[in-house]
Short mmCIF file of C-alpha atoms and ligand atoms in Angstrom, two decimals:
data_model
loop_
_atom_site.label_atom_id
_atom_site.label_comp_id
_atom_site.label_asym_id
_atom_site.label_seq_id
_atom_site.Cartn_x
_atom_site.Cartn_y
_atom_site.Cartn_z
CA UNK A 65 -0.12 0.07 -0.27
CA UNK A 66 1.14 3.91 -0.62
CA UNK A 67 1.24 5.73 2.67
CA UNK A 68 -0.96 7.77 1.58
CA UNK A 69 -3.23 5.11 1.19
CA UNK A 70 -1.93 3.81 4.67
CA UNK A 71 -2.52 7.03 6.33
CA UNK A 72 -5.84 7.48 4.93
CA UNK A 73 -7.49 4.02 6.56
CA UNK A 74 -5.79 5.23 10.40
CA UNK A 75 -7.49 7.99 9.59
CA UNK A 76 -10.64 6.58 8.60
CA UNK A 77 -10.77 3.45 11.13
CA UNK A 78 -7.84 4.24 13.94
CA UNK A 79 -7.53 6.83 15.46
CA UNK A 80 -7.75 9.70 13.49
CA UNK A 81 -6.41 12.42 15.99
CA UNK A 82 -2.94 10.42 16.91
CA UNK A 83 -2.31 10.38 13.17
CA UNK A 84 -3.15 13.76 13.06
CA UNK A 85 -0.29 13.93 16.14
CA UNK A 86 2.51 12.01 15.08
CA UNK A 87 2.43 13.48 11.22
CA UNK A 88 3.62 17.43 13.27
CA UNK A 89 6.49 16.36 13.89
CA UNK A 90 6.99 13.44 11.07
CA UNK A 91 6.76 10.20 12.97
CA UNK A 92 3.92 8.79 10.29
CA UNK A 93 7.03 7.85 7.76
CA UNK A 94 6.82 4.51 6.18
CA UNK A 95 9.82 2.25 7.45
CA UNK A 96 10.49 -1.23 5.36
CA UNK A 97 13.09 -2.88 7.28
CA UNK A 98 15.00 -3.08 10.54
CA UNK A 99 17.77 -4.53 11.82
CA UNK A 100 19.35 -4.10 15.54
CA UNK A 101 18.85 -0.06 16.79
CA UNK A 102 18.47 -0.13 12.90
CA UNK A 103 14.53 0.36 11.33
CA UNK A 104 15.28 1.95 6.78
CA UNK A 105 12.40 4.34 5.72
CA UNK A 106 11.58 3.95 1.75
CA UNK A 107 14.46 5.50 0.28
CA UNK A 108 17.08 2.95 2.51
CA UNK A 109 17.80 6.07 4.97
CA UNK A 110 18.97 4.75 7.94
CA UNK A 111 17.76 5.72 11.13
CA UNK A 112 18.67 5.17 14.81
CA UNK A 113 16.01 3.67 17.27
CA UNK A 114 16.58 4.82 20.38
CA UNK A 115 12.86 4.75 22.14
CA UNK A 116 13.31 1.00 21.62
CA UNK A 117 9.26 1.11 21.63
CA UNK A 118 9.59 2.05 25.16
CA UNK A 119 11.52 -0.29 26.99
CA UNK A 120 10.64 -3.79 24.54
CA UNK A 121 13.47 -3.73 22.31
CA UNK A 122 15.91 -4.66 24.53
CA UNK A 123 17.85 -6.84 21.91
CA UNK A 124 16.58 -4.60 19.21
CA UNK A 125 14.66 -5.40 15.59
CA UNK A 126 14.07 -9.01 14.63
CA UNK A 127 16.91 -10.13 16.71
CA UNK A 128 18.21 -13.15 14.61
CA UNK A 129 18.25 -15.72 17.42
CA UNK A 130 14.87 -15.07 18.50
CA UNK A 131 13.42 -15.23 15.28
CA UNK A 132 15.43 -18.37 14.83
CA UNK A 133 13.37 -20.03 18.15
CA UNK A 134 10.45 -18.40 16.59
CA UNK A 135 10.83 -20.69 13.88
CA UNK A 136 11.84 -23.89 15.64
CA UNK A 137 8.12 -23.79 17.36
CA UNK A 138 6.85 -23.22 14.48
CA UNK A 139 4.99 -26.73 14.45
CA UNK A 140 4.57 -27.24 17.69
CA UNK A 141 0.38 -26.17 18.95
CA UNK A 142 -0.11 -22.83 20.29
CA UNK A 143 -2.47 -22.66 21.53
CA UNK A 144 -3.99 -26.10 22.82
CA UNK A 145 -6.30 -26.34 26.32
CA UNK A 146 -6.19 -29.80 26.33
CA UNK A 147 -1.86 -29.65 27.85
CA UNK A 148 0.13 -28.51 30.16
CA UNK A 149 2.76 -26.30 27.66
CA UNK A 150 7.10 -27.39 28.87
CA UNK A 151 7.76 -23.93 26.95
CA UNK A 152 6.09 -21.76 29.86
CA UNK A 153 6.75 -24.38 32.79
CA UNK A 154 10.12 -23.90 31.64
CA UNK A 155 9.83 -20.09 32.07
CA UNK A 156 8.15 -20.27 34.54
CA UNK A 157 11.57 -21.89 36.19
CA UNK A 158 14.17 -19.53 34.86
CA UNK A 159 12.10 -16.74 35.99
CA UNK A 160 12.24 -18.15 39.47
CA UNK A 161 15.76 -18.37 39.73
CA UNK A 162 15.79 -15.32 37.70
CA UNK A 163 13.80 -13.14 40.33
CA UNK A 164 15.01 -11.24 43.56
CA UNK A 165 13.82 -13.28 46.98
CA UNK A 166 10.91 -16.25 46.81
CA UNK A 167 9.55 -15.54 43.94
CA UNK A 168 8.16 -18.24 42.55
CA UNK A 169 5.05 -18.98 40.66
CA UNK A 170 4.05 -17.04 37.66
CA UNK A 171 0.80 -16.14 35.53
CA UNK A 172 1.41 -15.19 31.70
CA UNK A 173 -0.71 -12.93 29.75
CA UNK A 174 -0.03 -10.31 26.79
CA UNK A 175 0.65 -6.91 28.04
CA UNK A 176 2.22 -5.01 31.04
CA UNK A 177 -1.12 -3.76 31.59
CA UNK A 178 -2.44 -6.99 32.36
CA UNK A 179 -0.01 -7.92 34.67
CA UNK A 180 -0.62 -5.60 36.69
CA UNK A 181 -4.43 -6.05 36.54
CA UNK A 182 -3.24 -8.99 37.64
CA UNK A 183 -1.60 -8.40 40.49
CA UNK A 184 -3.97 -6.35 42.08
CA UNK A 185 -6.22 -8.90 41.69
CA UNK A 186 -3.94 -11.22 43.72
CA UNK A 187 -3.41 -8.48 46.28
CA UNK A 188 -7.10 -7.57 46.67
CA UNK A 189 -8.00 -11.29 46.91
CA UNK A 190 -4.74 -12.88 49.27
CA UNK A 191 -5.28 -9.45 51.39
CA UNK A 192 -9.33 -8.93 51.89
CA UNK A 193 -8.21 -4.83 52.31
CA UNK A 194 -10.42 -3.08 49.56
CA UNK A 195 -7.15 -0.53 49.20
CA UNK A 196 -4.77 0.46 46.55
CA UNK A 197 -1.77 2.96 47.01
CA UNK A 198 -0.14 4.05 43.84
CA UNK A 199 2.87 6.86 43.65
CA UNK A 200 1.62 10.64 41.57
CA UNK A 201 3.43 10.38 38.61
CA UNK A 202 3.65 6.95 37.74
CA UNK A 203 2.80 5.18 35.07
CA UNK A 204 0.91 1.62 35.29
CA UNK A 205 -0.96 1.08 32.49
CA UNK A 206 -4.42 2.26 31.09
CA UNK A 207 -7.14 -0.59 31.38
CA UNK A 208 -9.20 -0.14 34.31
CA UNK A 209 -7.34 -1.19 37.32
CA UNK A 210 -3.60 -0.11 35.37
CA UNK A 211 -5.27 3.36 35.23
CA UNK A 212 -6.68 3.36 38.47
CA UNK A 213 -3.46 3.29 40.19
CA UNK A 214 -1.51 5.13 37.44
CA UNK A 215 -0.67 8.79 38.87
CA UNK A 216 -2.13 11.16 36.32
CA UNK A 217 -5.08 13.27 36.48
CA UNK A 218 -5.26 13.44 32.83
CA UNK A 219 -5.26 9.87 31.91
CA UNK A 220 -7.48 9.13 34.61
CA UNK A 221 -9.97 12.50 34.85
CA UNK A 222 -12.09 11.50 31.95
CA UNK A 223 -12.49 7.79 33.07
CA UNK A 224 -14.03 8.04 36.74
CA UNK A 225 -14.96 6.27 39.34
CA UNK A 226 -12.17 4.28 39.38
CA UNK A 227 -11.36 1.35 40.88
CA UNK A 228 -11.52 2.65 44.92
CA UNK A 229 -10.23 3.28 47.15
CA UNK A 230 -6.58 4.26 45.52
CA UNK A 231 -4.94 7.08 46.27
CA UNK A 232 -1.75 8.43 45.57
CA UNK A 233 1.12 9.71 47.51
CA UNK A 234 3.91 11.43 46.30
CA UNK A 235 6.74 9.04 44.77
CA UNK A 236 9.97 9.05 47.53
CA UNK A 237 8.36 9.85 50.36
CA UNK A 238 7.53 7.42 53.31
CA UNK A 239 5.98 9.32 55.68
CA UNK A 240 3.05 9.69 53.27
CA UNK A 241 2.83 6.11 52.37
CA UNK A 242 2.74 5.05 55.70
CA UNK A 243 -0.04 8.04 56.41
CA UNK A 244 -1.78 5.83 53.99
CA UNK A 245 -1.74 2.62 55.52
CA UNK A 246 -2.33 2.83 58.84
CA UNK A 247 -5.35 2.06 58.65
CA UNK A 248 -4.58 -1.46 58.03
CA UNK A 249 -6.74 -0.78 54.87
CA UNK A 250 -4.43 -1.46 52.15
CA UNK A 251 -4.11 -4.30 49.67
CA UNK A 252 -1.18 -3.45 48.13
CA UNK A 253 1.05 -0.42 46.93
CA UNK A 254 2.78 -0.34 43.75
CA UNK A 255 5.58 1.36 42.96
CA UNK A 256 7.77 1.68 39.76
CA UNK A 257 11.99 1.43 40.94
CA UNK A 258 13.04 4.07 38.63
CA UNK A 259 9.59 6.33 37.07
CA UNK A 260 9.71 5.86 33.29
CA UNK A 261 6.84 7.87 31.80
CA UNK A 262 7.34 10.37 34.85
CA UNK A 263 10.82 12.17 33.46
CA UNK A 264 13.00 8.37 34.07
CA UNK A 265 12.75 9.69 38.24
CA UNK A 266 14.70 7.72 41.28
CA UNK A 267 13.49 7.44 44.34
CA UNK A 268 16.10 8.18 46.99
CA UNK A 269 18.18 5.71 47.75
CA UNK A 270 16.53 3.05 50.54
CA UNK A 271 12.10 4.37 49.84
CA UNK A 272 12.00 1.00 48.29
CA UNK A 273 13.48 -0.95 50.69
CA UNK A 274 11.68 0.65 53.92
CA UNK A 275 8.37 0.81 51.37
CA UNK A 276 8.48 -2.62 52.07
CA UNK A 277 8.90 -2.66 55.42
CA UNK A 278 6.72 -0.47 56.03
CA UNK A 279 4.11 -2.30 53.87
CA UNK A 280 4.71 -5.56 55.65
CA UNK A 281 4.56 -4.13 58.76
CA UNK A 282 0.84 -3.43 58.28
CA UNK A 283 -0.04 -6.73 55.93
CA UNK A 284 -0.43 -5.49 52.51
CA UNK A 285 1.59 -6.22 49.73
CA UNK A 286 4.80 -4.40 47.98
CA UNK A 287 4.18 -4.18 43.92
CA UNK A 288 7.02 -3.86 41.78
CA UNK A 289 6.60 -2.97 38.24
CA UNK A 290 9.43 -3.24 36.27
CA UNK A 291 7.75 -3.25 33.27
CA UNK A 292 9.44 -0.62 31.20
CA UNK A 293 13.09 -1.04 34.18
CA UNK A 294 13.25 -5.10 33.98
CA UNK A 295 15.25 -7.50 31.19
CA UNK A 296 18.41 -5.72 31.67
CA UNK A 297 17.27 -2.25 31.23
CA UNK A 298 19.03 -0.55 34.11
CA UNK A 299 21.96 -2.36 33.86
CA UNK A 300 20.68 -4.95 35.92
CA UNK A 301 18.74 -7.65 35.67
CA UNK A 302 15.83 -5.95 37.31
CA UNK A 303 16.18 -2.50 38.46
CA UNK A 304 15.06 -4.42 42.40
CA UNK A 305 18.27 -5.18 43.22
CA UNK A 306 20.13 -2.46 43.34
CA UNK A 307 18.62 -1.80 46.54
CA UNK A 308 17.70 -5.88 47.00
CA UNK A 309 14.26 -5.49 46.59
CA UNK A 310 12.28 -8.24 47.18
CA UNK A 311 8.26 -7.66 46.33
CA UNK A 312 5.94 -9.38 46.80
CA UNK A 313 5.22 -9.58 43.48
CA UNK A 314 6.92 -8.85 40.26
CA UNK A 315 4.80 -7.26 37.20
CA UNK A 316 7.06 -7.89 34.05
CA UNK A 317 6.20 -6.97 29.75
CA UNK A 318 7.48 -5.12 27.01
CA UNK A 319 11.21 -5.85 26.62
CA UNK A 320 10.13 -10.14 28.65
CA UNK A 321 8.02 -11.00 24.56
CA UNK A 322 11.73 -10.09 23.28
CA UNK A 323 10.77 -7.00 20.43
CA UNK A 324 8.38 -9.95 19.16
CA UNK A 325 5.36 -10.92 20.93
CA UNK A 326 3.06 -9.21 23.32
CA UNK A 327 3.58 -10.36 26.24
CA UNK A 328 4.04 -9.70 30.63
CA UNK A 329 3.62 -11.36 33.70
CA UNK A 330 3.61 -11.13 37.32
CA UNK A 331 5.55 -13.72 39.83
CA UNK A 332 4.64 -14.07 43.24
CA UNK A 333 5.80 -15.72 46.37
CA UNK A 334 4.53 -19.35 47.02
CA UNK A 335 2.54 -18.43 49.97
CA UNK A 336 1.13 -15.35 48.10
CA UNK A 337 -0.13 -17.20 45.01
CA UNK A 338 -1.19 -20.67 47.29
CA UNK A 339 -3.31 -18.25 49.57
CA UNK A 340 -4.45 -17.05 46.05
CA UNK A 341 -5.84 -19.41 44.03
CA UNK A 342 -4.60 -22.41 45.01
CA UNK A 343 -7.21 -24.52 45.49
CA UNK A 344 -8.87 -26.91 42.39
CA UNK A 345 -11.71 -24.35 43.41
CA UNK A 346 -9.89 -21.30 42.21
CA UNK A 347 -7.76 -22.29 39.49
CA UNK A 348 -9.81 -20.55 36.93
CA UNK A 349 -10.87 -17.02 38.76
CA UNK A 350 -7.60 -16.01 36.64
CA UNK A 351 -6.90 -16.60 32.89
CA UNK A 352 -6.05 -15.48 30.27
CA UNK A 353 -7.02 -17.43 26.73
CA UNK A 354 -2.92 -16.39 24.69
CA UNK A 355 -1.06 -16.31 28.48
CA UNK A 356 1.69 -18.80 28.60
CA UNK A 357 0.93 -19.69 24.18
CA UNK A 358 4.92 -21.80 22.80
CA UNK A 359 6.08 -18.68 20.72
CA UNK A 360 5.58 -15.95 23.52
CA UNK A 361 7.49 -18.83 25.80
CA UNK A 362 9.87 -19.77 23.05
CA UNK A 363 10.89 -15.77 22.65
CA UNK A 364 11.32 -14.90 26.14
CA UNK A 365 13.16 -18.20 26.77
CA UNK A 366 15.54 -17.05 24.34
CA UNK A 367 15.41 -13.32 25.32
CA UNK A 368 16.69 -13.96 29.17
CA UNK A 369 19.18 -16.74 27.21
CA UNK A 370 20.60 -13.71 24.83
CA UNK A 371 20.32 -10.83 27.95
CA UNK A 372 22.24 -13.10 30.66
CA UNK A 373 25.08 -14.97 27.81
CA UNK A 374 25.95 -12.03 26.15
CA UNK A 375 26.55 -10.08 29.38
CA UNK A 376 24.03 -7.22 28.24
CA UNK A 377 23.77 -6.37 31.94
CA UNK A 378 26.57 -5.27 32.70
CA UNK A 379 27.08 -4.16 28.41
CA UNK A 380 24.58 -1.81 29.54
CA UNK A 381 25.90 -0.51 32.96
CA UNK A 382 29.02 0.42 31.15
CA UNK A 383 27.49 2.15 28.12
CA UNK A 384 25.54 3.74 30.44
CA UNK A 385 28.11 5.34 32.07
CA UNK A 386 29.37 6.25 28.62
CA UNK A 387 26.44 8.27 27.82
CA UNK A 388 25.13 10.10 30.90
CA UNK A 389 29.32 11.07 31.13
CA UNK A 390 28.23 13.33 27.91
CA UNK A 391 25.46 13.95 28.14
CA UNK A 392 26.58 15.76 31.55
CA UNK A 393 29.53 17.33 29.50
CA UNK A 394 26.90 18.27 27.22
CA UNK A 395 24.51 20.15 29.86
CA UNK A 396 27.32 21.57 31.38
CA UNK A 397 27.45 23.71 27.76
CA UNK A 398 24.02 24.74 26.98
CA UNK A 399 22.00 25.46 29.29
CA UNK A 400 18.94 24.37 27.10
CA UNK A 401 19.13 21.12 28.94
CA UNK A 402 18.26 21.39 32.22
CA UNK A 403 18.46 17.52 33.53
CA UNK A 404 20.19 14.36 32.99
CA UNK A 405 19.01 11.65 35.15
CA UNK A 406 19.03 7.71 35.18
CA UNK A 407 20.65 3.90 35.28
CA UNK A 408 22.46 2.54 33.19
CA UNK A 409 19.99 2.69 29.60
CA UNK A 410 17.14 4.69 31.21
CA UNK A 411 18.21 7.88 30.51
CA UNK A 412 15.83 10.94 31.16
CA UNK A 413 16.83 14.87 29.76
CA UNK A 414 15.02 17.37 31.17
CA UNK A 415 15.24 20.70 29.08
CA UNK A 416 14.45 24.09 30.38
CA UNK A 417 10.93 25.66 30.47
CA UNK A 418 10.66 28.73 28.76
CA UNK A 419 8.92 31.90 30.00
CA UNK A 420 6.12 33.08 27.71
CA UNK A 421 7.10 34.23 24.04
CA UNK A 422 7.01 37.91 23.38
CA UNK A 423 6.30 39.63 20.90
CA UNK A 424 8.08 38.02 18.50
CA UNK A 425 5.82 36.09 17.01
CA UNK A 426 3.49 38.49 15.00
CA UNK A 427 0.09 36.39 15.52
CA UNK A 428 -1.86 36.24 18.62
CA UNK A 429 -2.16 32.75 16.64
CA UNK A 430 1.00 31.39 16.66
CA UNK A 431 2.24 32.97 20.22
CA UNK A 432 -0.33 31.30 21.82
CA UNK A 433 0.33 27.53 19.49
CA UNK A 434 4.06 28.36 20.72
CA UNK A 435 3.16 29.16 24.48
CA UNK A 436 1.22 25.97 24.73
CA UNK A 437 3.95 23.83 22.20
CA UNK A 438 6.77 25.20 25.31
CA UNK A 439 4.11 24.09 27.70
CA UNK A 440 3.45 21.09 26.75
CA UNK A 441 5.92 20.01 24.02
CA UNK A 442 9.14 20.84 24.63
CA UNK A 443 10.78 17.47 24.74
CA UNK A 444 8.69 16.31 21.59
CA UNK A 445 10.30 19.31 19.93
CA UNK A 446 13.11 18.44 20.64
CA UNK A 447 12.05 14.83 19.45
CA UNK A 448 11.46 15.96 16.17
CA UNK A 449 14.98 17.88 15.45
CA UNK A 450 16.17 14.63 16.00
CA UNK A 451 14.43 12.31 13.51
CA UNK A 452 14.43 15.25 10.86
CA UNK A 453 17.30 16.47 10.99
CA UNK A 454 19.44 13.87 12.51
CA UNK A 455 16.95 10.07 12.01
CA UNK A 456 17.34 9.53 15.50
CA UNK A 457 14.07 7.92 17.25
CA UNK A 458 13.36 9.43 20.63
CA UNK A 459 10.11 10.30 22.42
CA UNK A 460 8.97 11.86 25.36
CA UNK A 461 7.87 10.63 28.49
CA UNK A 462 3.73 9.97 28.91
CA UNK A 463 3.58 12.36 32.28
CA UNK A 464 5.99 14.54 31.61
CA UNK A 465 6.17 16.45 27.81
CA UNK A 466 9.23 18.15 29.06
CA UNK A 467 11.83 14.99 28.96
CA UNK A 468 12.65 13.22 26.36
CA UNK A 469 13.49 9.42 27.10
CA UNK A 470 17.13 7.74 25.51
CA UNK A 471 16.04 3.41 25.96
CA UNK A 472 17.95 2.09 22.80
CA UNK A 473 17.98 -1.06 22.80
CA UNK A 474 21.19 -3.03 24.89
CA UNK A 475 22.94 -3.68 21.67
CA UNK A 476 23.91 -0.50 20.62
CA UNK A 477 27.17 0.19 20.07
CA UNK A 478 29.54 3.03 20.97
CA UNK A 479 29.65 4.68 17.60
CA UNK A 480 25.97 4.40 17.49
CA UNK A 481 25.69 6.32 21.05
CA UNK A 482 28.81 8.60 19.70
CA UNK A 483 25.83 9.65 16.77
CA UNK A 484 23.39 9.99 19.01
CA UNK A 485 25.65 12.25 20.98
CA UNK A 486 26.75 14.17 18.49
CA UNK A 487 23.10 15.05 16.81
CA UNK A 488 21.93 16.08 20.12
CA UNK A 489 25.05 18.72 20.37
CA UNK A 490 23.53 19.64 16.63
CA UNK A 491 20.22 20.26 17.93
CA UNK A 492 21.01 22.14 21.23
CA UNK A 493 24.06 24.28 19.46
CA UNK A 494 21.99 25.26 16.94
CA UNK A 495 19.32 27.21 18.61
CA UNK A 496 20.13 29.69 20.86
CA UNK A 497 17.52 28.96 23.50
CA UNK A 498 14.14 27.96 23.41
CA UNK A 499 12.63 30.50 21.62
CA UNK A 500 14.67 28.88 18.79
CA UNK A 501 13.73 25.79 19.03
CA UNK A 502 9.97 26.67 19.74
CA UNK A 503 10.22 28.81 16.30
CA UNK A 504 11.65 26.25 14.31
CA UNK A 505 9.66 23.35 15.69
CA UNK A 506 6.23 25.34 14.88
CA UNK A 507 7.09 26.90 11.58
CA UNK A 508 7.07 23.50 9.95
CA UNK A 509 4.06 22.57 12.63
CA UNK A 510 2.28 25.33 11.42
CA UNK A 511 2.51 24.65 8.18
CA UNK A 512 1.30 20.87 8.39
CA UNK A 513 -1.51 22.24 10.36
CA UNK A 514 -1.90 24.01 7.44
CA UNK A 515 -2.30 21.15 4.79
N1 PLP B 227 3.75 -0.88 33.61
C1 PLP B 227 5.13 0.12 33.30
C2 PLP B 227 6.18 0.92 34.65
C3 PLP B 227 4.87 0.93 32.15
O1 PLP B 227 6.51 1.62 31.26
C4 PLP B 227 3.54 0.68 30.76
C5 PLP B 227 3.74 1.56 30.12
O2 PLP B 227 4.52 2.15 28.99
C6 PLP B 227 2.90 -0.43 31.57
C7 PLP B 227 2.81 -1.01 32.73
C8 PLP B 227 1.72 -0.99 30.61
O3 PLP B 227 1.89 -1.73 29.43
P1 PLP B 227 1.34 -2.33 28.71
O4 PLP B 227 1.72 -0.98 27.23
O5 PLP B 227 2.32 -3.48 27.85
O6 PLP B 227 0.48 -2.33 28.99
#
């Protein structure tokens, strides 16, 4: 299909407003092939994918060994309810060895949000308590349960009433957490070890382990959401390891599927699982048709093997510190780059918020657009420049549009990291300040708005 036709069909039959939004920064470009960190457009131009599907591409696009793993299981039944799947068994065992503490029993599903749904239901059935506590600025997915514990008003407001009671507390604030736990009515506290969509935010040291202690004291479960931070992204297999946190339930997805299969999971202790679903009567209380299917499990097993055998966690630590050191040098040079933060190859770049733009833009409409873009979409303007001028794919974080996240596949090379650093420096140096960035982005955006 020609790209114009693809766009027309998307506009007619899918999310038309999303197509409009993406096209503002040319994020509707057709790509015809992908390998590793690179994707190629119709003219054969190479683009570097430093977004990595929000952490779902830790092994890059179409990893050859993942494709081989898929080939190997081609003739096996993929979905067969009258059998128990051998690959699911192997995967569950491997996950239990890899994950922190005494996490042992897995439930397989198809996405991060579904893993979170399963974890919330597990906490509810085990504790018999009603309330969920989550962090402001968190992101756990957009299904009803997951949305109920996602700390962003913009996403929650149109869908109220949500799961009730669910209460947000500031990320990193143990006193507020304790305040919520005191009534002894909390089923679970759900937390990301590093907030991803919140703008790549690390909590204060010791926060996670102290939060676990508080939860244990008040008989609430701690759910760690490693959907984005898992599988080597932060330089350890799971980000929880940095603090030696042993969650009661751990949610996984994204890179678990090797960049190919939609796959999610939660894993919990034997004790918790038995208390929830440990009788035949309860065995079917929580299920998912495609959960633990053959191809997804084959890919997940191979993903784990590759991350281990290629020493990707160690490599990610080294590449991450190289990247962050050089980004900090850019930060010293260019005031537009306000902050560099993150761990491993989960890095956030925050840009300076401009003051309200003045009479530089003559049309009132234009000035309003500029102000709006400046306040809300600075990250996407930088991402637009990186994409359009340097063929590097990045994107802003969902809850904090002033931050772009850098999450290339962990197999990224130093040469590719340098290409990104040079491109970013070129963007930063070609704009004397944010107004020029906003102006440049706005011109092309306004041109599109008129089309
Ligand atoms: N949890 C975290 C921490 C995430 O970052 C995301 C997605 O970005 C989700 C859950 C939801 O995952 P999915 O989009 O697969 O439902």
